[in-house]
Coordinates of C-alpha atoms in Angstrom, one line a residue:
Chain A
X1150 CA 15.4 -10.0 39.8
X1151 CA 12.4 -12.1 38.8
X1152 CA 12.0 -15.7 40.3
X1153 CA 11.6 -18.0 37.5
X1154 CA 8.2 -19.3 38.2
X1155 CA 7.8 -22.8 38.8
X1156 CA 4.9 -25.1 39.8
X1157 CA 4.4 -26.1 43.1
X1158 CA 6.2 -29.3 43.9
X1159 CA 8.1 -30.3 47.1
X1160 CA 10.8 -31.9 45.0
X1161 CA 14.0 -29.8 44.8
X1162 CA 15.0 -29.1 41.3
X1163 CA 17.2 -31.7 39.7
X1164 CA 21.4 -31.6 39.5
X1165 CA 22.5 -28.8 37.5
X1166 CA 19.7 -26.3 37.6
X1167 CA 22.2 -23.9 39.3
X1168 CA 23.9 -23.4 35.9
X1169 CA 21.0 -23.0 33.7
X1170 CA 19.2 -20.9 36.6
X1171 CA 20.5 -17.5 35.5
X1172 CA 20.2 -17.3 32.1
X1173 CA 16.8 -18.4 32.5
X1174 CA 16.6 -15.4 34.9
X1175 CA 17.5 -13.0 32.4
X1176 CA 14.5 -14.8 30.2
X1177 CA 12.1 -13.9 32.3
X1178 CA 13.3 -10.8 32.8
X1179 CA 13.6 -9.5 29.2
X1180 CA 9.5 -11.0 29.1
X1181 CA 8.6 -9.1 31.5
X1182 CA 9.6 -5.8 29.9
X1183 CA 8.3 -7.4 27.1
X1184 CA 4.8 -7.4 28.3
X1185 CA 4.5 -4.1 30.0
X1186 CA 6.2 -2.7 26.8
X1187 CA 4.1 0.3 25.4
X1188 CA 2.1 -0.8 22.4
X1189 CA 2.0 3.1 21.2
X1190 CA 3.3 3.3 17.9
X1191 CA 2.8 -0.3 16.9
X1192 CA 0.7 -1.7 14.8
X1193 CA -2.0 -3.7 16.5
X1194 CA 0.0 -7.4 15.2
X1195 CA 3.4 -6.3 16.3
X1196 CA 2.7 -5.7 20.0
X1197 CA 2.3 -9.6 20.8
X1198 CA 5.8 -10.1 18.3
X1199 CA 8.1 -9.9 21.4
X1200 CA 6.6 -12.2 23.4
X1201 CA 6.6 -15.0 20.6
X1202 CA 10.3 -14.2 20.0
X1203 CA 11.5 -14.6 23.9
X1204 CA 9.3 -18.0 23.8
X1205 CA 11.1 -19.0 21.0
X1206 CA 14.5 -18.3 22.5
X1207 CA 13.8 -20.1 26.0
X1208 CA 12.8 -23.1 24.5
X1209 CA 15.7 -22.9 22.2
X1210 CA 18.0 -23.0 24.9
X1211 CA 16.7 -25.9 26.4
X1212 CA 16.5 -27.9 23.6
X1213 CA 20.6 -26.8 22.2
X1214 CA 21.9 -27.8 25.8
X1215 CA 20.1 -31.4 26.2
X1216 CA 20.1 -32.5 22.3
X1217 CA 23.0 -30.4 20.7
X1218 CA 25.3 -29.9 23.3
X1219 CA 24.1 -32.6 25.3
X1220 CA 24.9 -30.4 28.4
X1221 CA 22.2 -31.6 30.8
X1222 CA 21.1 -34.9 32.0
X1223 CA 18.1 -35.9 31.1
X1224 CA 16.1 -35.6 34.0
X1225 CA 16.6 -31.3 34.2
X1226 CA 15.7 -31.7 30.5
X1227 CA 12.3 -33.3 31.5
X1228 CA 11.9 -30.9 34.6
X1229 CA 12.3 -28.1 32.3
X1230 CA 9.6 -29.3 30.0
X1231 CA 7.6 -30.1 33.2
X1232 CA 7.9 -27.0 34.6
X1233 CA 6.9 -25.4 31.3
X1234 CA 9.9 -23.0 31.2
X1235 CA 10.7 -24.6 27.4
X1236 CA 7.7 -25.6 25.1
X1237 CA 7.2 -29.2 24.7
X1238 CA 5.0 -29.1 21.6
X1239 CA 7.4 -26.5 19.7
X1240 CA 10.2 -28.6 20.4
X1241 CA 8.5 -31.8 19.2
X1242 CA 8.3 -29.7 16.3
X1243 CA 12.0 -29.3 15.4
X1244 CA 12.9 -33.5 16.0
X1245 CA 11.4 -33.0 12.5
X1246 CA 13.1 -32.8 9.2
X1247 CA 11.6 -29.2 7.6
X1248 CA 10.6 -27.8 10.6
X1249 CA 14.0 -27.7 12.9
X1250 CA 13.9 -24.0 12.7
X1251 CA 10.5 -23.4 13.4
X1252 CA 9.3 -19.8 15.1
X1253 CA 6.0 -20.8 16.5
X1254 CA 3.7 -23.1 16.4
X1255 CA 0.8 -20.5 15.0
X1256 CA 2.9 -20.5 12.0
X1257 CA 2.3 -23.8 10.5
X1258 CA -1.8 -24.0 11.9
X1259 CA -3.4 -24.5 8.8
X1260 CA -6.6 -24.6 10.2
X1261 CA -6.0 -20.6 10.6
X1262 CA -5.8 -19.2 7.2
X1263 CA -8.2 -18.8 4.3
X1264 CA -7.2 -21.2 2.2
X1265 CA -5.6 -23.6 4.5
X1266 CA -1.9 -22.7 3.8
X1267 CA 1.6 -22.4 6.2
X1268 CA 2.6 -19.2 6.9
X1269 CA 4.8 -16.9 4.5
X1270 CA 7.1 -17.4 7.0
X1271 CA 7.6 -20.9 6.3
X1272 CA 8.1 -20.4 2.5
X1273 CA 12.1 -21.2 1.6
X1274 CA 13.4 -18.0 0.7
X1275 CA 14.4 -18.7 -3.2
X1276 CA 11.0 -19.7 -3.7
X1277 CA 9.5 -16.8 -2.5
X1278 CA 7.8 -14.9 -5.4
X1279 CA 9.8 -11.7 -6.5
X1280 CA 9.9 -8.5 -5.2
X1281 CA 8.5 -10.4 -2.0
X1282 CA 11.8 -10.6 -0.4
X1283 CA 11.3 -9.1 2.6
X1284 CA 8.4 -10.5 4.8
X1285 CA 7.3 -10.5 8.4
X1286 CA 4.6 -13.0 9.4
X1287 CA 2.0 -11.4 11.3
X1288 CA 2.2 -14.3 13.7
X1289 CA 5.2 -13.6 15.3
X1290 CA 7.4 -11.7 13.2
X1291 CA 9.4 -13.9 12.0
X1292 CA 11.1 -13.4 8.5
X1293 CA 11.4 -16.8 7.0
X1294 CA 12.2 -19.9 9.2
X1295 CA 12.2 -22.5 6.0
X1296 CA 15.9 -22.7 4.4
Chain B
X491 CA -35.8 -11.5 9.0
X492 CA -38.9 -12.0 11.2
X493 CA -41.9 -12.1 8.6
X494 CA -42.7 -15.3 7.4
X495 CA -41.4 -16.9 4.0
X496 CA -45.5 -16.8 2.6
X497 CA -45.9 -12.9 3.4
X498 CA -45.5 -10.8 0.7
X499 CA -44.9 -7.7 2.3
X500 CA -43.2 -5.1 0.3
X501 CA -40.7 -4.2 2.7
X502 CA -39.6 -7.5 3.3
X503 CA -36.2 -7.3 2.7
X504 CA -33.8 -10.3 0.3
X505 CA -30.7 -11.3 1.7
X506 CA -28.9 -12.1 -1.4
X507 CA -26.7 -15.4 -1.3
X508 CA -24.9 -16.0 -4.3
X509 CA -22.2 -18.2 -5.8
X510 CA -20.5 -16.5 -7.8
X511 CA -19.5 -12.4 -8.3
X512 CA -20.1 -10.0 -11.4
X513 CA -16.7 -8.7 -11.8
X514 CA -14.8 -6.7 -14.7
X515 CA -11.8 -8.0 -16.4
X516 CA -10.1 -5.3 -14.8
X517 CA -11.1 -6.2 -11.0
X518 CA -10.2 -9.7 -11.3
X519 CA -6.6 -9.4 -12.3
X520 CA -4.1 -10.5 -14.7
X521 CA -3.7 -14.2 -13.0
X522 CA -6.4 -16.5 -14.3
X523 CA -6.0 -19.0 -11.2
X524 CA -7.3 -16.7 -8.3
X525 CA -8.2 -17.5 -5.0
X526 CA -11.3 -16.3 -3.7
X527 CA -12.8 -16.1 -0.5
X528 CA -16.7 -15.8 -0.1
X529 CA -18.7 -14.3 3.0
X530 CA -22.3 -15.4 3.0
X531 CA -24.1 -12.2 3.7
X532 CA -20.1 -10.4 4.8
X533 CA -21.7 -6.6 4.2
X534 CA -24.3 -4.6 3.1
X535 CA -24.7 -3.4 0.0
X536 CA -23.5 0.1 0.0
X537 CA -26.3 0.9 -2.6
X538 CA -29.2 -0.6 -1.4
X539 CA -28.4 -1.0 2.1
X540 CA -29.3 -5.1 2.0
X541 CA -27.1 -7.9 2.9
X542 CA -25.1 -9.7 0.4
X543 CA -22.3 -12.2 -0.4
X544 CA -19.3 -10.6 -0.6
X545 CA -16.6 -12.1 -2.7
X546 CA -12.7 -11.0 -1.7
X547 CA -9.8 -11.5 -4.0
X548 CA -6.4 -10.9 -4.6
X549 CA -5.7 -9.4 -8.4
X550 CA -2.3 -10.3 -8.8
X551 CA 1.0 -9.4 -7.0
X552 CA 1.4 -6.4 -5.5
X553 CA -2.0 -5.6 -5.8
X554 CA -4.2 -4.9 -3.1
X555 CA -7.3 -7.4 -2.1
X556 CA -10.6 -6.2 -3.8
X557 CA -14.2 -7.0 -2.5
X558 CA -17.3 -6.8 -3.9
X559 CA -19.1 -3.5 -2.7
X560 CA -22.3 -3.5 -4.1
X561 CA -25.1 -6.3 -4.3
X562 CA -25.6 -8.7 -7.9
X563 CA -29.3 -7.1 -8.0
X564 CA -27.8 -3.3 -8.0
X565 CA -25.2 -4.3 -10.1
X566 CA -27.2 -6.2 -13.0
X567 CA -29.7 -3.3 -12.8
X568 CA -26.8 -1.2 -14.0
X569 CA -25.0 -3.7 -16.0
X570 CA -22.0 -2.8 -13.6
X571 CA -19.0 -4.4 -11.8
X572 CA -20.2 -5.3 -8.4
X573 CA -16.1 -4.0 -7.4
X574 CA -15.4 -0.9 -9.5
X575 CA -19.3 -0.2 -10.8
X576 CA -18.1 0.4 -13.9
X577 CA -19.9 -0.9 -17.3
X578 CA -19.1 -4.1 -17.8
X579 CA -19.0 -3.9 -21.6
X580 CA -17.1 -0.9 -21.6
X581 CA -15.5 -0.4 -18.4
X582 CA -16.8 3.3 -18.7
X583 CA -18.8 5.1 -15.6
X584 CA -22.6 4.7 -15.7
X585 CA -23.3 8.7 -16.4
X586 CA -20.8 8.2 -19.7
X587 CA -22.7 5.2 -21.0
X588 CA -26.4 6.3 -20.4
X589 CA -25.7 9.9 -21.7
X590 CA -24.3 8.1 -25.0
X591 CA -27.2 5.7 -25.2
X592 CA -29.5 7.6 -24.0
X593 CA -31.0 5.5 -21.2
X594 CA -32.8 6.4 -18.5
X595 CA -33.3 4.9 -15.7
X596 CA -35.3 6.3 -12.2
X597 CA -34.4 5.1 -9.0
X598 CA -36.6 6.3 -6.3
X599 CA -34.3 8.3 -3.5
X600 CA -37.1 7.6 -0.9
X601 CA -36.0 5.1 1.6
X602 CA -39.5 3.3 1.4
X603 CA -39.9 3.4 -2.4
X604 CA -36.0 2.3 -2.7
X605 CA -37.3 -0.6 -0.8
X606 CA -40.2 -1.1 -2.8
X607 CA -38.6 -0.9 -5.5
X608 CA -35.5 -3.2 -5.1
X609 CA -38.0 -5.8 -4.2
X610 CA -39.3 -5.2 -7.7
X611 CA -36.1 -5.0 -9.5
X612 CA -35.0 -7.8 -7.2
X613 CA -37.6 -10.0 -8.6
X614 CA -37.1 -8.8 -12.6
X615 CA -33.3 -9.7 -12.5
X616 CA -34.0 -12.7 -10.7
X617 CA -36.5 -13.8 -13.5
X618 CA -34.2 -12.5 -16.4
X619 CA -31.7 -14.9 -18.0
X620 CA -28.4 -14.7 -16.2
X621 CA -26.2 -14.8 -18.9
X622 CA -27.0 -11.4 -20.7
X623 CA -27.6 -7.9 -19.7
X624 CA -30.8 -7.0 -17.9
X625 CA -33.1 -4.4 -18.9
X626 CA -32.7 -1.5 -21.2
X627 CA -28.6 -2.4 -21.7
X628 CA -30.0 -5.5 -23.6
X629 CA -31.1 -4.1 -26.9
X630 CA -28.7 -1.7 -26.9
X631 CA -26.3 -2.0 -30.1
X632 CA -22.9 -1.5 -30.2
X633 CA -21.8 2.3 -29.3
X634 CA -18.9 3.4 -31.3
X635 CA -18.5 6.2 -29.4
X636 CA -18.1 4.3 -25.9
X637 CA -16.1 1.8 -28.1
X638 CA -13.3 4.5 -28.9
X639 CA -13.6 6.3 -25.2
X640 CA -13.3 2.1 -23.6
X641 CA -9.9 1.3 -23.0
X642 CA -8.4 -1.8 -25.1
X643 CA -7.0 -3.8 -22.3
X644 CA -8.0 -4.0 -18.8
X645 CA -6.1 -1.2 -16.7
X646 CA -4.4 -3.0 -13.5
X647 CA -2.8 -0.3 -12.3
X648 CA -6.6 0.8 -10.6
X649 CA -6.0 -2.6 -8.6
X650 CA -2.6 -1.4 -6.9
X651 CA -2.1 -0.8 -3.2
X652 CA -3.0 2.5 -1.5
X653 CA -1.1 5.1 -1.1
X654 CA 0.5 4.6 3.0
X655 CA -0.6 7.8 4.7
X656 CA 1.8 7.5 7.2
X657 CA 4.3 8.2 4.2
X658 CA 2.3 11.3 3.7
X659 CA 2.9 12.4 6.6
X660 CA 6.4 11.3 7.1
X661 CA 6.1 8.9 9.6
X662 CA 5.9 5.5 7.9
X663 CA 8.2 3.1 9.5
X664 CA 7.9 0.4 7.7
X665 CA 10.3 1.3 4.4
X666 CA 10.7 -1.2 2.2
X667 CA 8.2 -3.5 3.9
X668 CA 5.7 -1.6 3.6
X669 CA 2.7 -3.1 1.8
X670 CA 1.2 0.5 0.7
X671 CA 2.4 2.9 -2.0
X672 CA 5.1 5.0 -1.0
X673 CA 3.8 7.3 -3.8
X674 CA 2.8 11.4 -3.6
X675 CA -0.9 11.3 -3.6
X676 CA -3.3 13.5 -6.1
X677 CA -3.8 17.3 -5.8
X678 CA -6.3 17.2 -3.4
X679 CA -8.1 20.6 -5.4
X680 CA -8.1 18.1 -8.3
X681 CA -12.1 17.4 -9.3
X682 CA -11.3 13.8 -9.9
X683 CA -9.8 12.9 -6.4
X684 CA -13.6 13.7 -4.8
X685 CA -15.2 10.8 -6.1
X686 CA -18.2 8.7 -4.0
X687 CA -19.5 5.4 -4.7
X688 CA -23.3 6.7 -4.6
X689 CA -22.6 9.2 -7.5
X690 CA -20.7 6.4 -9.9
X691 CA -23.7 4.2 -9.7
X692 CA -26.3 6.9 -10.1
X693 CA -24.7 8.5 -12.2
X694 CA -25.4 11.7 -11.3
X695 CA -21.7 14.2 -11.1
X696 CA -19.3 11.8 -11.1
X697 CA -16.0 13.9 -12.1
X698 CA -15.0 10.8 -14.2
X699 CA -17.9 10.8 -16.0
X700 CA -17.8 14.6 -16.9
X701 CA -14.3 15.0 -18.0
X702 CA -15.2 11.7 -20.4
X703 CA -18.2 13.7 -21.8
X704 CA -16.0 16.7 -22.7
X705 CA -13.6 14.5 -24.2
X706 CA -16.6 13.1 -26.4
X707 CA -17.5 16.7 -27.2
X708 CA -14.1 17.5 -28.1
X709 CA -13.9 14.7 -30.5
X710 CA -13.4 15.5 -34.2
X711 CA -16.4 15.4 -36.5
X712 CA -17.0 15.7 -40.4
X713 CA -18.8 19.0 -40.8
X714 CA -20.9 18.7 -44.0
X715 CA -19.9 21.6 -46.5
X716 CA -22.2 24.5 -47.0
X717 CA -22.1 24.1 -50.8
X718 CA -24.6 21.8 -50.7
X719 CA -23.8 20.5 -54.7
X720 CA -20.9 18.4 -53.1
X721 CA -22.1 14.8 -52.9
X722 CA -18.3 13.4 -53.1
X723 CA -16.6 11.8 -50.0
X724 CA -12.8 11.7 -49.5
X725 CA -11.3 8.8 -48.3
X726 CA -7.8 8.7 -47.7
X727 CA -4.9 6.1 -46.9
X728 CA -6.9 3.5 -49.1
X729 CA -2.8 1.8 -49.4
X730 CA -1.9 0.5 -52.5
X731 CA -3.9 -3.3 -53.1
X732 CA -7.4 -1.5 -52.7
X733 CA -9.7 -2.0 -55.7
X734 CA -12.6 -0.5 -57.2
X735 CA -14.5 -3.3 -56.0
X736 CA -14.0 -3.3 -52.2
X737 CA -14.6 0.8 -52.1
X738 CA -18.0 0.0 -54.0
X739 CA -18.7 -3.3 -52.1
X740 CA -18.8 -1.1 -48.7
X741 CA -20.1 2.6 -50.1
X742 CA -23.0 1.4 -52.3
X743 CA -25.0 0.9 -49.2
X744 CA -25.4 4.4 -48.8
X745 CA -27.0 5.5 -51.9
X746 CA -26.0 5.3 -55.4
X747 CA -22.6 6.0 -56.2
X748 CA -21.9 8.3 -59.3
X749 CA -18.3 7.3 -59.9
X750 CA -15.4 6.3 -57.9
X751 CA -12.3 7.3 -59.1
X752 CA -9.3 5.7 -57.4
X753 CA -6.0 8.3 -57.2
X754 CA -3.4 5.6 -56.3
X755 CA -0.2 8.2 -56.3
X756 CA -2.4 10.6 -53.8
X757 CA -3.1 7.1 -51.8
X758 CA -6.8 8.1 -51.9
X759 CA -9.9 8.1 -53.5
X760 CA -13.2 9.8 -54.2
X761 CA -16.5 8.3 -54.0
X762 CA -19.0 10.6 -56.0
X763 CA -23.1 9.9 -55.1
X764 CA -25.6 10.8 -56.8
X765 CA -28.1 12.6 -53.9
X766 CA -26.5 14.4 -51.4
X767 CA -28.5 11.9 -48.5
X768 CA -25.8 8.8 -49.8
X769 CA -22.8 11.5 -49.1
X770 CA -24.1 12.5 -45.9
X771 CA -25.3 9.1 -45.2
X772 CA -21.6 7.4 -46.1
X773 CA -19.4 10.0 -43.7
X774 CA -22.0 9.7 -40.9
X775 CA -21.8 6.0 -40.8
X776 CA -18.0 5.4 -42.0
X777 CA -16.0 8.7 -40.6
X778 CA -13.1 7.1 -38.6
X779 CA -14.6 3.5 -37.9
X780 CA -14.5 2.1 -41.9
X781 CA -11.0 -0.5 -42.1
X782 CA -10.7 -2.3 -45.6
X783 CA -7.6 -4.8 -45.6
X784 CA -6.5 -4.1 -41.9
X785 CA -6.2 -0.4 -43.0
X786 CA -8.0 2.2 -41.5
X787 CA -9.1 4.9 -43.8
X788 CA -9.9 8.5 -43.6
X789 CA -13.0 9.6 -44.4
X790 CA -13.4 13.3 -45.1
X791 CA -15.8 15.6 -47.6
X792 CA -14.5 16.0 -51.0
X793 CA -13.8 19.9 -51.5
X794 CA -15.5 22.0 -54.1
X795 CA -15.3 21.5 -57.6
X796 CA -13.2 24.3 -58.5
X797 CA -11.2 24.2 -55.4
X798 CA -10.0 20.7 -56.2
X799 CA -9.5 21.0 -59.8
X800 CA -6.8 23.4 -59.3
X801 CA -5.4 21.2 -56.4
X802 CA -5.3 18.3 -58.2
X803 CA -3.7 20.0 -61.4
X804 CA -1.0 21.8 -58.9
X805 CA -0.7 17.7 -57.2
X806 CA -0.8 16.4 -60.0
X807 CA 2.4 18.4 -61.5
X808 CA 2.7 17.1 -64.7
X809 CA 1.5 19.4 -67.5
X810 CA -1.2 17.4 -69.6
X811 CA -1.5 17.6 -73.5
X812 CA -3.8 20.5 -74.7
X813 CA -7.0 18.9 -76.1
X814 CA -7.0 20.1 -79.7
X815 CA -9.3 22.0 -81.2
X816 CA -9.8 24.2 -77.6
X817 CA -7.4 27.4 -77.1
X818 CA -4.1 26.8 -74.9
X819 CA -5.0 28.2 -71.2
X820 CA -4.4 32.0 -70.9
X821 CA -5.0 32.5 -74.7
X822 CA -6.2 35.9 -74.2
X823 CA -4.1 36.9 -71.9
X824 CA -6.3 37.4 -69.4
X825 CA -5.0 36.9 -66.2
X826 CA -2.2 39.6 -67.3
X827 CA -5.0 42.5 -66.7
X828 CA -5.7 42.7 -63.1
X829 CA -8.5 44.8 -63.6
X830 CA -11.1 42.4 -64.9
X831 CA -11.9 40.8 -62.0
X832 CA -13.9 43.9 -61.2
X833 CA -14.5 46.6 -64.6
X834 CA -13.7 50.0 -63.3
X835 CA -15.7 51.7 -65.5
X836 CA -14.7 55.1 -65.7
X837 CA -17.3 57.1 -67.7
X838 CA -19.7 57.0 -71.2
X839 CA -17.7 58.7 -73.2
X840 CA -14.3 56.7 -72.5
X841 CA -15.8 53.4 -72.3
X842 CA -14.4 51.9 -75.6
X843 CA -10.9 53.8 -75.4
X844 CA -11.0 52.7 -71.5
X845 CA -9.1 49.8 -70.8
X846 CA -11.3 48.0 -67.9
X847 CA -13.5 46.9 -70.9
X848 CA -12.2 44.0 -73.2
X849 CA -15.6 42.9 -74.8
X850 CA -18.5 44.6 -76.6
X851 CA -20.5 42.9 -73.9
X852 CA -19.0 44.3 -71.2
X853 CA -19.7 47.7 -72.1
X854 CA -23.0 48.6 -69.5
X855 CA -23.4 51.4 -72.2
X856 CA -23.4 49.5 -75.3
X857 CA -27.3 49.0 -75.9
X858 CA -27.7 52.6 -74.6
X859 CA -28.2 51.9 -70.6
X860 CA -26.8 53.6 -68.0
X861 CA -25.2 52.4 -65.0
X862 CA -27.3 54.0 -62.1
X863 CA -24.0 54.3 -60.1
X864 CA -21.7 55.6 -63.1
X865 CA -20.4 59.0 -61.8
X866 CA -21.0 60.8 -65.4
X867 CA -24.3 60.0 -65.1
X868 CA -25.0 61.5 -61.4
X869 CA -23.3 64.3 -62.8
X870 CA -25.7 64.7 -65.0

């Protein structure tokens, strides 16, 4: 069992951290084997795909039990984002209307790409041109996170 | 660069910045909104060895990204594609084109002469006017030749995706995803598939090139009749609102015309010159290129006199009116004895009983010669 990594504070971890505690466990532990995963066989984009996705899911669960479920009180939300177990930026990200299933936050850097464009990723399915139906970003792997 | 701007060394070297690529119809792609990206000085020329800016496109969907491989100064020397170094009037290889035109053009091999010399050429292009071709593809006219071997419509199938070689082998993962062709590559024993970009530009074996030059050699051509008293030319599918005028209007340029006598059932007609140099002249310059009201005609020698009299009278089918005054055909019943084509003559002494002899002057023996090869007279 991996300890979740925290920051150093003296402050004991706020109420109800005992019930998020293990599945945040078994995060870390599928990132783990995520990183010392073999890249043999993989094309040189695909290794890092993983990593994004696990990322994606931590934060996820954060955000569904404090906004959607409203599971946790506010001040293990903020500890969480504190402690950098759920990503404070991508989060930010899905308050928005457009973006509230957004894979990561390489995906809609502009700044990135030839001609200043989203990824493909973000492109709503039905207007995706034809025979361009199936598409994984080379971001993160992510196969269309826009309707 | 570490000379100076004022030195004038011949070995300095250009780094070619420019703003926009010399591309084929072809390489660009069917979409006329394309994206490009530009490098400033993104490769070296893979002719010349210098840097240049490289230009890098999409062509369309499902096409692969295409870059510009060779510099504008290699390619305007050529009058190629800087992509696909093809013509860029007739999308044909370099070794097709100069063979038809007959151009010549010597680039030194020597890596300090090369140099010397794209300094040179580098200068020449760069002083030539920018909208036409440079050098001697300038006053070249139109080639009909490379006009019929060019292709009518750019091919965009060169611009497709790879084929995935992890496919090949079996072990492409991907499926459906995957970006490359999933296609069963070329007969690697085929000439065609060992093709380099040095050769193309040269011109010098390029497989392409070679099996276009056999198809030109292969192509069909008027051969000119032996008897040389023809001076008629054929031309066929003239269609049926064709008048004497617009045959004259084109074929009087070649000499002067004898008659031209218009067969309208036959859907053809015959041009007659008077010197043999019009004929000639007419074929070499019309044969399969001449198109009178959208029509494209065939142009072919007339046949021989006798030959096409009895053609036309079998064609024709309907029996004409005897002229009067002349004997109906076969009056003498001629063509009933087989023997006159060639007189057997049997001997002196039966030659007016014999029946190989019809007329007085037929008779070798009449005035009192001999045949030297009649057997009565070896005999004696």
């Amino acid at each position: 069992m991996a300890k979740i990594r925290r920051l150093r504070t003296t402050k004991p971890p706020p109420e109800g951290w005992d019930l998020i505690e293990g599945t945040l466990e078994e995060f870390e532990n599928k990132m783990r084997e995520a990183e010392s995963d073999t890249h043999e066989g993989k094309r040189r984009v695909e290794s890092i795909w993983p990593i994004f996705k696990i990322h994606h899911q931590k934060s996820r669960f954060i955000y569904d039990l404090y906004y959607k479920r409203k599971a946790i009180s506010k001040e293990l939300y903020e500890y969480c984002l504190n402690q950098k177990i759920a990503d404070k930026a991508l989060i930010a990200k899905w308050k928005k209307q457009g973006f509230e299933n957004l894979c990561c936050l390489r995906c809609i850097q502009v700044k990135d790409t030839n001609f200043g464009t989203n990824c493909i990723c973000r492109v709503p399915r039905d207007k995706l041109e034809e025979g361009k139906t199936v598409v994984e970003c080379v971001h993160c792997g992510c196969r269309g996170c826009s309707g | 660069m570490a000379m100076s701007k004022g030195t004038s060394h011949y070995n300095r070297q250009v780094w070619e910045d420019s703003e926009f690529p010399i591309l084929c119809e072809t390489c660009l792609g069917d979409n006329p909104y394309l994206r490009m990206m530009k490098d400033k000085f993104g490769s070296e020329c893979k002719i010349c060895q210098r840097p240049f800016t490289t230009f890098r496109w999409c062509p369309g969907q499902k096409m692969r990204y295409k870059k510009t491989e060779i510099c504008q100064t290699c390619a305007r020397a050529k009058n190629v594609c800087q992509t696909c170094l093809l013509d860029l009037v007739y999308g044909l290889p370099v070794q097709v084109r100069d063979s038809v035109l007959n151009v010549k053009q010597d680039m030194p091999k020597n890596d300090i002469n090369r140099e010397f010399y794209n300094q040179n050429l580098d200068k020449a292009v760069r002083e030539a006017d920018a909208s036409e071709t440079w050098g001697p593809y300038k006053a070249q006219p139109p080639s009909d030749v490379l006009a019929k071997l060019a292709r009518n419509s750019p091919y965009y199938k060169r611009n497709r995706a790879h084929i995935c070689s992890f496919w090949v082998k079996g072990e492409c993962k991907r499926g459906e995803e995957c970006p490359y062709r999933h296609e069963k590559p070329t007969d690697p024993d085929d000439p065609l598939s060992d093709q380099n970009i040095k050769d193309r530009y040269y011109g010098s074996n390029d497989p392409v090139a070679e099996k276009m030059l056999k198809r030109i050699a292969d192509m069909p051509r008027p051969i000119p009749p032996e008897d040389k008293s023809i001076t008629t030319v054929y031309v066929g599918n003239i269609g049926e609102n064709i008048t004497e005028k617009q045959l004259k209007d084109h074929f009087y340029q070649f000499g002067e015309i004898r008659s031209i006598n218009i067969v309208q059932k036959q859907n053809c007609a015959f041009i007659t010159y008077t010197t043999r140099q019009g004929a000639e002249a007419a074929i070499s310059k019309s044969f399969q290129k001449l198109v009178i009201n959208g029509q494209k005609l065939v142009i072919r020698w007339g046949k021989s006199q006798a030959k096409r009299g009895t053609v036309t009278q079998e064609e024709r089918g309907v029996p004409l009116e005897p002229v009067p005054g002349l004997p109906p055909p076969d009056y003498f019943n001629l063509s009933a004895i087989p023997s006159l084509i060639q007189p057997i003559i049997p001997s002196t002494s039966s030659s007016t009983s014999g029946t190989g002899i019809h007329y007085p002057s037929q008779d070798p023996n009449r005035m009192g010669s001999f045949g030297l090869k009649l057997p009565s007279y070896n005999k004696n």
